[in-house]
Short mmCIF file of C-alpha atoms in Angstrom, two decimals:
data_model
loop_
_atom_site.label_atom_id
_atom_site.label_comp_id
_atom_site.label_asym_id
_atom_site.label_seq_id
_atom_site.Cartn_x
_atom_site.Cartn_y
_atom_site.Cartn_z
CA UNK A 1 100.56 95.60 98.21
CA UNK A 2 99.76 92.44 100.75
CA UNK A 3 96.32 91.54 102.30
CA UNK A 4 97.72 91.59 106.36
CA UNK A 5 96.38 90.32 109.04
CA UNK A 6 96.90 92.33 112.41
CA UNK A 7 96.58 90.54 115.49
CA UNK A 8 96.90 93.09 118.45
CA UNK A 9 95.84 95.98 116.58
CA UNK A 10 94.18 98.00 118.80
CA UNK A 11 97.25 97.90 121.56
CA UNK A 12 99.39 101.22 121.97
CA UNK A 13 101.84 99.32 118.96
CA UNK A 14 99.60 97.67 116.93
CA UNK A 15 97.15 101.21 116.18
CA UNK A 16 100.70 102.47 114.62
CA UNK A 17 100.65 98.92 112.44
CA UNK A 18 97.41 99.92 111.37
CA UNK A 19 98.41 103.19 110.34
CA UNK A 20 101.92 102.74 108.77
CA UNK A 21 100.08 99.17 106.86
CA UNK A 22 97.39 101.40 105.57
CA UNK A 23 99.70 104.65 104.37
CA UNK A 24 101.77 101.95 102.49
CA UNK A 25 99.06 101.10 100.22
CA UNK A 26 98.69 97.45 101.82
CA UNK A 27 94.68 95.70 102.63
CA UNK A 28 94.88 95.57 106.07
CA UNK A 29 92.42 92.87 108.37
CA UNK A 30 92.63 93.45 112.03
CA UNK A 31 91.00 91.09 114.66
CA UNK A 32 89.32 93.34 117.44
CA UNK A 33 87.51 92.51 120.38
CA UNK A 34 85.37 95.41 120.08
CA UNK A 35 85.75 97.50 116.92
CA UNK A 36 83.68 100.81 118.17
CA UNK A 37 86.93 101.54 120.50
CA UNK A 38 89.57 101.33 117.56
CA UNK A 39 90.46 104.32 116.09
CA UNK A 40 91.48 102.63 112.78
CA UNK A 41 92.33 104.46 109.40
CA UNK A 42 90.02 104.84 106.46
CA UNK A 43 90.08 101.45 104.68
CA UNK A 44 91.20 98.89 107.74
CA UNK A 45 88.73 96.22 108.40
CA UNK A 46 88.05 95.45 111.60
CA UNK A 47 86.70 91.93 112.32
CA UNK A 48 85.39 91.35 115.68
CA UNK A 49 86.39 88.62 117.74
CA UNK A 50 89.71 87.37 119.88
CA UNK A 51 92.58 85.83 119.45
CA UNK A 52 91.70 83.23 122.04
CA UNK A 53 89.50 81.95 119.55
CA UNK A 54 90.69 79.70 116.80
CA UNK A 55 87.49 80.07 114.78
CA UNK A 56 87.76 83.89 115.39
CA UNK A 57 91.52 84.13 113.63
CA UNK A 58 90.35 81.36 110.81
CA UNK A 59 87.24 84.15 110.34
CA UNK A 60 89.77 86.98 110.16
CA UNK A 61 92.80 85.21 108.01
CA UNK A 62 91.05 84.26 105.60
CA UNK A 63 91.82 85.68 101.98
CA UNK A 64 95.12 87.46 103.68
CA UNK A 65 98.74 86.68 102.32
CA UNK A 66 101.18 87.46 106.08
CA UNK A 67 100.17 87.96 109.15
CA UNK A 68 101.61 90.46 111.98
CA UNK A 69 101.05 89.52 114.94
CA UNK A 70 101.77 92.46 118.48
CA UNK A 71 99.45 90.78 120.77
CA UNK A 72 101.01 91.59 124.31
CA UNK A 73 99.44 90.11 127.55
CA UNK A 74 96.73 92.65 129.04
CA UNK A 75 97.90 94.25 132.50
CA UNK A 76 95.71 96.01 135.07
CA UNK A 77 96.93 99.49 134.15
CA UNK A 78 99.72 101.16 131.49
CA UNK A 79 102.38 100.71 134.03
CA UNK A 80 104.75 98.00 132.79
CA UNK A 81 104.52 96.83 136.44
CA UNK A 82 101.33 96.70 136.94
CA UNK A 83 99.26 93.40 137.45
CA UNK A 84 98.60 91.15 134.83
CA UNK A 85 95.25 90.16 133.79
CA UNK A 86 95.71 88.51 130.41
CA UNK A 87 95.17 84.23 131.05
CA UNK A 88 98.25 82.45 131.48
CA UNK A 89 99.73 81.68 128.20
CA UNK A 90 97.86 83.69 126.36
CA UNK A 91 100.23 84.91 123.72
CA UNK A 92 101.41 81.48 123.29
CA UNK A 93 98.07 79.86 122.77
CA UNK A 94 97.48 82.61 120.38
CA UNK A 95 100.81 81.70 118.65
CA UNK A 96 99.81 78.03 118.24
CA UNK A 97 96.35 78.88 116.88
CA UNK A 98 97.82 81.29 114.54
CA UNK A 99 100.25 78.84 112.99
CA UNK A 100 97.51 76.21 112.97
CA UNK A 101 95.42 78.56 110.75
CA UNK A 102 98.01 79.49 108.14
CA UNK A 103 99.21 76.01 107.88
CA UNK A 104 94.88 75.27 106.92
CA UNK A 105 94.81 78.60 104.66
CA UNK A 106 98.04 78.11 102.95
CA UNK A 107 99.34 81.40 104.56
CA UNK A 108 103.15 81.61 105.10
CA UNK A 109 104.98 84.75 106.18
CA UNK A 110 104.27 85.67 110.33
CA UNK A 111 106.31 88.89 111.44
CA UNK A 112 106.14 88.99 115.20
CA UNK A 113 106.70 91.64 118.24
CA UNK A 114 108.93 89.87 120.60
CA UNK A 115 111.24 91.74 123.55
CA UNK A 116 114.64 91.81 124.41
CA UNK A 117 115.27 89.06 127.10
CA UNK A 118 113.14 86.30 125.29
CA UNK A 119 114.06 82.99 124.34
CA UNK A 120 118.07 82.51 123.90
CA UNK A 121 118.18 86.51 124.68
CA UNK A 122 118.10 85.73 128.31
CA UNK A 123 121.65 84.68 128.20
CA UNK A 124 122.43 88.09 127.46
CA UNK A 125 120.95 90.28 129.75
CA UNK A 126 122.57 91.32 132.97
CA UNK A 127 122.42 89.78 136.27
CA UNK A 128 120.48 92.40 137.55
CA UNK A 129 117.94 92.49 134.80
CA UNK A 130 117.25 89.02 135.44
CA UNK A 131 116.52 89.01 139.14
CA UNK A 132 114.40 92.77 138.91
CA UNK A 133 112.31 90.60 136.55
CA UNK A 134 112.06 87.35 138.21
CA UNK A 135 111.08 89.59 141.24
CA UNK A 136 108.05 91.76 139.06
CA UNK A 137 105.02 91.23 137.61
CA UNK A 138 106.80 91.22 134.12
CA UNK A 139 107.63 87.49 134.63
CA UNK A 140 104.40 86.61 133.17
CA UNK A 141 104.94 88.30 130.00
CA UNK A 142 108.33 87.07 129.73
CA UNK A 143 107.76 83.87 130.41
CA UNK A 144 104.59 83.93 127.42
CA UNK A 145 107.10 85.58 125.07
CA UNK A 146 109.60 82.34 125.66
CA UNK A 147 106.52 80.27 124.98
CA UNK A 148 105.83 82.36 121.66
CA UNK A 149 109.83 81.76 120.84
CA UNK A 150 109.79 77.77 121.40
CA UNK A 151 106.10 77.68 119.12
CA UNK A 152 107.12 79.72 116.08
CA UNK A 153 110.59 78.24 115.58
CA UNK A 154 109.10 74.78 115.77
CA UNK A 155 106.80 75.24 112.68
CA UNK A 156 107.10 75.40 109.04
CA UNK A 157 105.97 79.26 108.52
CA UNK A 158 108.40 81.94 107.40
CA UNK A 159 108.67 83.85 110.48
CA UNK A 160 110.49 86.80 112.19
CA UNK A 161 110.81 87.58 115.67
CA UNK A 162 111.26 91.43 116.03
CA UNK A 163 113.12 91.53 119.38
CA UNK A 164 112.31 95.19 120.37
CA UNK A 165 114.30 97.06 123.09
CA UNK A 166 112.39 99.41 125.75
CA UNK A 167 109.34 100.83 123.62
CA UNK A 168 108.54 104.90 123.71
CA UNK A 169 106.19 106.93 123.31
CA UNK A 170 108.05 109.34 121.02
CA UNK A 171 106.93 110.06 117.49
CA UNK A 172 108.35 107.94 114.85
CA UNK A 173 111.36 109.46 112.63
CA UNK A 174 114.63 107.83 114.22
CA UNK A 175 116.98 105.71 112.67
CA UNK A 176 115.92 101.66 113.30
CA UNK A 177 118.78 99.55 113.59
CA UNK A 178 118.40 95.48 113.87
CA UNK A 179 120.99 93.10 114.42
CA UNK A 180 121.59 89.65 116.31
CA UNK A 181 123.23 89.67 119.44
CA UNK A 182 126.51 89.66 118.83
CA UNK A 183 126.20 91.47 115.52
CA UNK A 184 125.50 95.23 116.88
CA UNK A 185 125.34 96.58 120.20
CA UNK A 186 121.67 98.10 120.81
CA UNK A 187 120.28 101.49 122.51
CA UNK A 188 118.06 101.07 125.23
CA UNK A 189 114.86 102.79 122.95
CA UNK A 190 112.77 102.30 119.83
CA UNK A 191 109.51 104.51 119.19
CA UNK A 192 106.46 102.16 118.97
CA UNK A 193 105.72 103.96 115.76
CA UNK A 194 109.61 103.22 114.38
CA UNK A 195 109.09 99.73 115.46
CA UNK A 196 105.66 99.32 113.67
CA UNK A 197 107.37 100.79 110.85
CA UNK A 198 110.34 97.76 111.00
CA UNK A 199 107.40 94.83 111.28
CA UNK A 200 105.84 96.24 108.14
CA UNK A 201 109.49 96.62 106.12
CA UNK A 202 109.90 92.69 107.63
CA UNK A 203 107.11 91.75 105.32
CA UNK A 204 107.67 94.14 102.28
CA UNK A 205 111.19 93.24 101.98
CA UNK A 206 110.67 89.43 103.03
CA UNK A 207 113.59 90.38 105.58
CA UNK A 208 114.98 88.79 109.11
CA UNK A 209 113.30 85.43 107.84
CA UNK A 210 113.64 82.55 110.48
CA UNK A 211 115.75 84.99 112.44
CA UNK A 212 115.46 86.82 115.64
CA UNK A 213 116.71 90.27 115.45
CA UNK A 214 117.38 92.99 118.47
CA UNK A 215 115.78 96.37 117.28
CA UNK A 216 116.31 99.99 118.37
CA UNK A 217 116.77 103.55 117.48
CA UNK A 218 120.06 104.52 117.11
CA UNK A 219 121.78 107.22 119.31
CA UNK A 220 122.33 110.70 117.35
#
């Protein structure tokens, strides 16, 4: 049992981090901006506030052992195309606060959501991957997730960047592989649910530590 702290909680990934945490047994915090929208389980506190705030994540970390962080950057509608609206940076600036707080709080262990395509990923993605997303709106997010990269491998914490393929909709249940590139060749899908599921094992299992792993359901 861990005392987590859930940053991006009420997002379409971080409600199933909130669910999977709590069915484990574990104390789960969650920072919220507005807790009368969440549909939390029985036993999650929700502590109001943002993670654009530095006193607001102090507020919220405080007493917890690991942190989880699936903060994404806010878009204008569902559509991964769609406009963003979240500030520039904003994951990153979260990511810096975040580490600043455990370093004052003594916390260590930081599991976060990251994509396929961030950081030293973008080597590996195909030519036409790379212009359909310097031509979108997705830019932005990719750009804040390389900014997330650079941050947490500069400090001291124990972290893990969960590198998550295309993320479904479908009901958790299939088999999660992770690997480093080179080390497995991934499917295009993972259920939000299965990937909420592989943050939480990150933690339990003190797995994937200062390492950057692709993860996906398996075909079959």
């Amino acid at each position: 049992m861990t005392d987590l702290l859930v940053l991006g909680g009420s997002g379409r990934t971080g409600i199933h981090v909130l669910r999977e945490a709590a069915a484990r047994g574990h104390r789960v915090r969650a920072l919220v901006r507005n807790p009368d929208t969440v549909r939390a389980p029985a036993g999650v506190g929700l502590v109001r506030g943002t993670p654009a705030n530095i006193d607001d994540i102090r507020e919220a970390a405080r007493g917890t052992e690991a942190v989880i962080s699936v903060l994404s950057n806010a878009r204008a509608s569902d559509n991964p195309w769609a406009r963003p609206v979240s500030p520039p940076g904003f994951m990153t600036t979260a990511a810096r606060d975040t580490l600043a707080v455990m370093d004052e709080q003594d916390i260590h262990r930081i599991v976060l959501a990251s994509t396929q395509g961030a950081g030293d990923d973008w080597a590996h993605l195909n030519p036409v991957a790379k212009a359909f997303i310097k031509a979108s709106n997705i830019k932005a997010g990719f750009a804040d997730h390389d900014g997330v990269d650079r941050t947490v491998r500069a400090s001291h914490a124990d972290w893990t960047l969960a590198r998550a393929v295309a993320l479904s909709d479908r009901p958790a249940g299939g088999r999660v592989k992770a690997a480093e590139r080179g080390t497995g060749r991934p499917a295009p899908r993972i259920s939000r649910a299965d990937f909420a599921g592989f943050l939480i094992d990150a933690v339990e299992k003190d797995a994937w530590i200062r390492r950057a792993p692709l993860v996906w359901n398996s075909r079959g």
